[in-house]
Coordinates of C-alpha atoms and ligand atoms in Angstrom, one line a residue:
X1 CA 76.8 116.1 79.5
X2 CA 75.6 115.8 75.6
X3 CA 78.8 114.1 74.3
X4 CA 78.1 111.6 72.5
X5 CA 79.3 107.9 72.9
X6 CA 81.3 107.8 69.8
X7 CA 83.3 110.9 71.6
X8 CA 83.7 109.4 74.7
X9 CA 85.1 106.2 72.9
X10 CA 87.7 108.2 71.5
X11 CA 88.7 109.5 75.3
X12 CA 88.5 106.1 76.1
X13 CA 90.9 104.7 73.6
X14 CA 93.4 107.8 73.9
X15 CA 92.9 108.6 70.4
X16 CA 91.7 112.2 71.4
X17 CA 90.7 114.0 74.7
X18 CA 87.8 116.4 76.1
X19 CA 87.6 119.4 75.3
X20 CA 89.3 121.8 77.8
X21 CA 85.2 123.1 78.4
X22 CA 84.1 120.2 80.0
X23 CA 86.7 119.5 82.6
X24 CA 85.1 121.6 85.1
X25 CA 82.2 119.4 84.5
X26 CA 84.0 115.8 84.6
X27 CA 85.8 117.2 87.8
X28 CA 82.7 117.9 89.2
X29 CA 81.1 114.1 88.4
X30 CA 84.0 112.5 89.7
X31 CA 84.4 114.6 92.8
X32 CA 88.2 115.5 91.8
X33 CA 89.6 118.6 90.8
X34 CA 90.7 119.0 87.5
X35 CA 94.7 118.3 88.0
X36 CA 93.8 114.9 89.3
X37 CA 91.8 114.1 85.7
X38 CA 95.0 115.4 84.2
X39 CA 97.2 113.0 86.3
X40 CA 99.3 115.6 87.7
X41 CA 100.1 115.0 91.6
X42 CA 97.9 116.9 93.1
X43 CA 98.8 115.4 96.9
X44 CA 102.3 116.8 96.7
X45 CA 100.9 120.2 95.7
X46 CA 98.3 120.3 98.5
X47 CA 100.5 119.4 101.0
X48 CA 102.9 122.0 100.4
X49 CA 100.3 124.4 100.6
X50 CA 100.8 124.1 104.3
X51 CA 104.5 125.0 104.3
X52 CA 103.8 128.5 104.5
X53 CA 101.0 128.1 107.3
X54 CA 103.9 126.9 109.2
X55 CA 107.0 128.8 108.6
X56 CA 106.3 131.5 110.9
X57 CA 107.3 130.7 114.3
X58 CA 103.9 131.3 116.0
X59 CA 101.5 128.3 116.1
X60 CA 98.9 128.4 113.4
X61 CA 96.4 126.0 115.3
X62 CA 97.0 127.3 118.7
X63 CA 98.8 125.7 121.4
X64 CA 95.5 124.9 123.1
X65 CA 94.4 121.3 122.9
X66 CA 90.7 120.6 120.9
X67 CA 87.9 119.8 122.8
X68 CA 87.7 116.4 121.5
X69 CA 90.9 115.6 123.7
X70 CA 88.9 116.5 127.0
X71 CA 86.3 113.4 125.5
X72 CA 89.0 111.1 124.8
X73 CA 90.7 111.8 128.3
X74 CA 86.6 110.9 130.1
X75 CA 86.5 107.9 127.7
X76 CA 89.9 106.4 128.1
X77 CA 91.6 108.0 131.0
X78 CA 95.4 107.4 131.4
X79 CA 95.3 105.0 133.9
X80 CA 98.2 102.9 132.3
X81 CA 100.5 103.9 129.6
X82 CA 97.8 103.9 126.6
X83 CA 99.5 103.8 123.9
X84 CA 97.7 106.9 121.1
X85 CA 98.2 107.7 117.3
X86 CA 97.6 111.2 116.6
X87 CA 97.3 111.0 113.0
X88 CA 98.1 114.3 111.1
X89 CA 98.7 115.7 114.5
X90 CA 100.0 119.6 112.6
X91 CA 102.2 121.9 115.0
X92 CA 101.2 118.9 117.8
X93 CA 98.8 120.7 119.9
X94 CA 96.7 117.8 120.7
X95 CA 99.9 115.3 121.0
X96 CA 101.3 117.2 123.6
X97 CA 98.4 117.8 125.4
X98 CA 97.9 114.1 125.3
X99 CA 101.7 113.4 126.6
X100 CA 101.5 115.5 129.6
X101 CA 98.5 113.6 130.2
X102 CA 100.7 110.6 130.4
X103 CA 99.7 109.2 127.2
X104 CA 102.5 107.3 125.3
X105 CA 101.7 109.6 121.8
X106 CA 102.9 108.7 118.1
X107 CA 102.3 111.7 115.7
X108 CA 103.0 112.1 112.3
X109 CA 102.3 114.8 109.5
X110 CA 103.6 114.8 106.0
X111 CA 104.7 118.6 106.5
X112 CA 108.4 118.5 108.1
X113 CA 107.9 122.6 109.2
X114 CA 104.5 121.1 111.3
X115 CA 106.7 118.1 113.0
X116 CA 109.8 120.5 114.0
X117 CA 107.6 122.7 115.6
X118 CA 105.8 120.0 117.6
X119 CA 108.8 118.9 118.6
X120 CA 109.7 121.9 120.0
X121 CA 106.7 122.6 121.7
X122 CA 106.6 119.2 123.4
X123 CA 110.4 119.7 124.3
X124 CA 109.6 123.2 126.0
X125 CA 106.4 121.0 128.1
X126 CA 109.3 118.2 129.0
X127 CA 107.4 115.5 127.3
X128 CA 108.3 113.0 125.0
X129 CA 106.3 112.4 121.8
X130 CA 107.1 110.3 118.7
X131 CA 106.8 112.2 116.1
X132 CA 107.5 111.2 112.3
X133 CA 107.0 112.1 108.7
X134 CA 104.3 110.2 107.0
X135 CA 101.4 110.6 104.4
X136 CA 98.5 109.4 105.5
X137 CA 97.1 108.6 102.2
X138 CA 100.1 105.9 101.5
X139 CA 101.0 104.8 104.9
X140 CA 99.4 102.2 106.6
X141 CA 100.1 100.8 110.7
X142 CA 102.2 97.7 111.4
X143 CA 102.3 98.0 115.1
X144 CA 98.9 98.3 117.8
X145 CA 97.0 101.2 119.0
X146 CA 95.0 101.7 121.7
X147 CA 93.3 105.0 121.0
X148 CA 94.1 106.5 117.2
X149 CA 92.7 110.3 117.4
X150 CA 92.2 112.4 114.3
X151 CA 91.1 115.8 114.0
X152 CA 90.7 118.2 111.1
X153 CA 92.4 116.1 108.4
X154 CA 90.5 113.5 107.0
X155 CA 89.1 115.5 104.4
X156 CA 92.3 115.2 102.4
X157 CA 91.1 111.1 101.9
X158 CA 89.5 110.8 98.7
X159 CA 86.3 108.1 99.4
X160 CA 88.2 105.6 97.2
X161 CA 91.1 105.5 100.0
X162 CA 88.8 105.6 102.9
X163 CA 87.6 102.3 103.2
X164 CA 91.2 100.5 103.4
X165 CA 92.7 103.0 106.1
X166 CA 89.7 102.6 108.6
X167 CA 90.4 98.6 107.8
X168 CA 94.6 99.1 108.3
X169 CA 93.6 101.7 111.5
X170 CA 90.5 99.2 112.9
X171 CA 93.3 96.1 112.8
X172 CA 95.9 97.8 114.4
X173 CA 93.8 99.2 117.3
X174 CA 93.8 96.7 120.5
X175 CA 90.3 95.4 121.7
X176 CA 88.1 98.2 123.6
X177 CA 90.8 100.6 121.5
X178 CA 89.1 104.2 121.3
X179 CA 88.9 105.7 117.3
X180 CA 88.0 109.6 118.2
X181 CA 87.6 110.8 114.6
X182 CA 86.2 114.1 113.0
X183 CA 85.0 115.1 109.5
X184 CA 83.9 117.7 107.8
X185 CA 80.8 117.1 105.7
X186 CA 79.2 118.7 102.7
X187 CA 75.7 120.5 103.4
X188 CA 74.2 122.3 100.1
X189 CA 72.8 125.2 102.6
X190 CA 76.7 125.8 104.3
X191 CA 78.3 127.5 102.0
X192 CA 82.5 127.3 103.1
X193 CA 85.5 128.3 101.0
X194 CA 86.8 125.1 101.2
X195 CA 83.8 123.3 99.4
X196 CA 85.8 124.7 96.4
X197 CA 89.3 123.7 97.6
X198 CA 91.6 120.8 95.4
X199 CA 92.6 117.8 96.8
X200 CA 90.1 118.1 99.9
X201 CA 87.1 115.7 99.9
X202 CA 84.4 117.0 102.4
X203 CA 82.9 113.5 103.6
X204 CA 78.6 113.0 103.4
X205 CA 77.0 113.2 105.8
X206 CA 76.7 110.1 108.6
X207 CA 79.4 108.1 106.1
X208 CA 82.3 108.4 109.1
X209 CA 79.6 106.1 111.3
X210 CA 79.0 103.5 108.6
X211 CA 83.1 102.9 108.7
X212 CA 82.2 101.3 112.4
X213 CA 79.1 99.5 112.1
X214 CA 80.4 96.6 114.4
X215 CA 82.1 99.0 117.1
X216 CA 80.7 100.5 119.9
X217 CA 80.1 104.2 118.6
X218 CA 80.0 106.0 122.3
X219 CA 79.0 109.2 120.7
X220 CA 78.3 111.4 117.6
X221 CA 77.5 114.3 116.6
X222 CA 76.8 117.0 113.8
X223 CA 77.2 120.6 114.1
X224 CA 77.8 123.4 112.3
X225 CA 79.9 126.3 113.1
X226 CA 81.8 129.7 112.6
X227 CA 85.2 129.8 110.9
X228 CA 87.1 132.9 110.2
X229 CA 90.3 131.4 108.7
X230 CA 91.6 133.4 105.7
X231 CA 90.1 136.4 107.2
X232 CA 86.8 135.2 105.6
X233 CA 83.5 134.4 107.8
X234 CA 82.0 131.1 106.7
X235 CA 80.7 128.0 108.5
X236 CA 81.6 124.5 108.2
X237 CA 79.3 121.4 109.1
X238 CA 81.8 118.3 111.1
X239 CA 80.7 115.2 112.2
X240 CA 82.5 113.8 115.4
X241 CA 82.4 110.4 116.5
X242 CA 84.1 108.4 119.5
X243 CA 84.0 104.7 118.6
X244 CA 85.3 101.7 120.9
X245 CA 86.6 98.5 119.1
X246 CA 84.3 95.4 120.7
X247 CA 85.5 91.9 121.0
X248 CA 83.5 88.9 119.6
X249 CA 81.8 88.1 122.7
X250 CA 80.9 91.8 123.7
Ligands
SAM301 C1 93.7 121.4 109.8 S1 95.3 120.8 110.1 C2 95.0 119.9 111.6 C3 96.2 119.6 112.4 C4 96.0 119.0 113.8 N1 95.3 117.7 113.7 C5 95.2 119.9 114.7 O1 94.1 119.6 115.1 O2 95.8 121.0 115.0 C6 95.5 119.5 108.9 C7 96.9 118.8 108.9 O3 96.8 117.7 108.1 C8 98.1 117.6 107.5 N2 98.0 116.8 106.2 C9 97.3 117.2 105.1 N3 97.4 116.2 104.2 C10 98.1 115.2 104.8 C11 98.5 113.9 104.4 N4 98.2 113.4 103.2 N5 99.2 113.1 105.2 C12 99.5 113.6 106.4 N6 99.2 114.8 106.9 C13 98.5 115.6 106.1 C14 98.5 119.0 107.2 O4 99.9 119.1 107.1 C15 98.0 119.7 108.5 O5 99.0 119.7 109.5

């Protein structure tokens, strides 16, 4: 950056602080925006950012469930009550889905518009689903899991964070437990909106897999694809990975 180390001594010791110029910079090393260097709480922020996605009363995601509940259904089919964590779950597309699947579902969201509405979408299919307020970057499982599904949202984990929820999430799942997980990943030739979002982390490429390197990973995959949210065409590169906690003597 051609400070020099006396300058950076000062930042160290508080007695001054970079000049506004080279935030963009620091930000940029650190892989954090700029409000986080600054201290201010950026998670809050983000979060509400989703409020208005969710005021209106049609469904932002859909009420269609994603593919990656059809894999979860072949892998672990509801032939007793499995108990599943949908974790961010949004409006509760995939929750429901899973409930009238007979699935006994857990959701949570930190946006209260997102839960209402899931709530009243799985009241209007005549299922039951838990649903409850939560941030995912502060709260952590007491009770088991059999299958913990996650889609779209694990981008809002800084990699600092990462590590002890896949610990708290691996502990809490019961043995042969199903973790059906996606991410999106940063590729320097797909160009997305969101690689210049705050408080969203894309992940690197293959890191979700090395998370589970003593589970049986049943599948996993890379692709790339179309979006058109915000009215602009771009593509996004997701890995998806299905992995099946293994007991000591699998
Ligand atoms: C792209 S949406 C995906 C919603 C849902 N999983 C689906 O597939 O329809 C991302 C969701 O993550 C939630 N979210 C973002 N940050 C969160 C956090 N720190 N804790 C819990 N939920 C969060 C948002 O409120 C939003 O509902």
């Amino acid at each position: 950056m051609n400070i020099s180390f006396q300058a950076v001594s000062k930042w160290e010791t508080g007695s001054s602080y970079p000049d506004i110029s080279v935030l963009p910079l620091l930000a940029n090393i650190f892989q954090c925006d700029i409000d986080a260097l600054l201290g201010y709480p950026v998670e809050q922020r983000k979060i509400l950012d989703y409020d208005d996605r969710y005021k209106t009363d049609d469904y932002y995601w859909g009420t269609q469930p994603s593919n990656m509940c059809y894999e979860v259904m072949k892998i672990c089919p509801p032939q007793r009550p499995l108990r599943l964590l949908d974790v961010a779950c949004g409006e509760g597309k995939n929750a429901v889905f899973f409930a009238r699947n007979g699935y006994n579902v857990t959701a949570f969201d930190a946006v209260e518009l997102a839960l209402d509405k899931g709530w009243k979408f799985a009241k209007q299919a005549g299922v039951e689903v838990n649903f409850f307020q939560a941030n995912l970057l502060d709260f952590r499982l007491d009770n088991e899991f059999d299958i913990i599904f996650c889609s779209g949202a694990l981008h809002y984990v800084p990699q600092e964070l990462r590590q002890e929820i896949f610990e708290n999430y691996q502990k809490h799942t019961s043995a042969g437990g199903l973790h059906a997980l996606n991410v999106f990943v940063r590729k320097p030739f797909v160009k997305s909106p969101s690689n210049t979002k705050k408080g969203r982390y894309k992940w690197i490429s293959g890191e979700l897999f090395t998370y589970y390197a003593d589970w049986l990973i049943c599948s996993c995959d890379e692709r790339i694809f179309d979006c058109f949210s915000g009215g602009i065409p771009h593509q996004h590169c997701m890995d998806t990975m299905y992995a099946l906690k293994q007991t000591e003597d699998e």
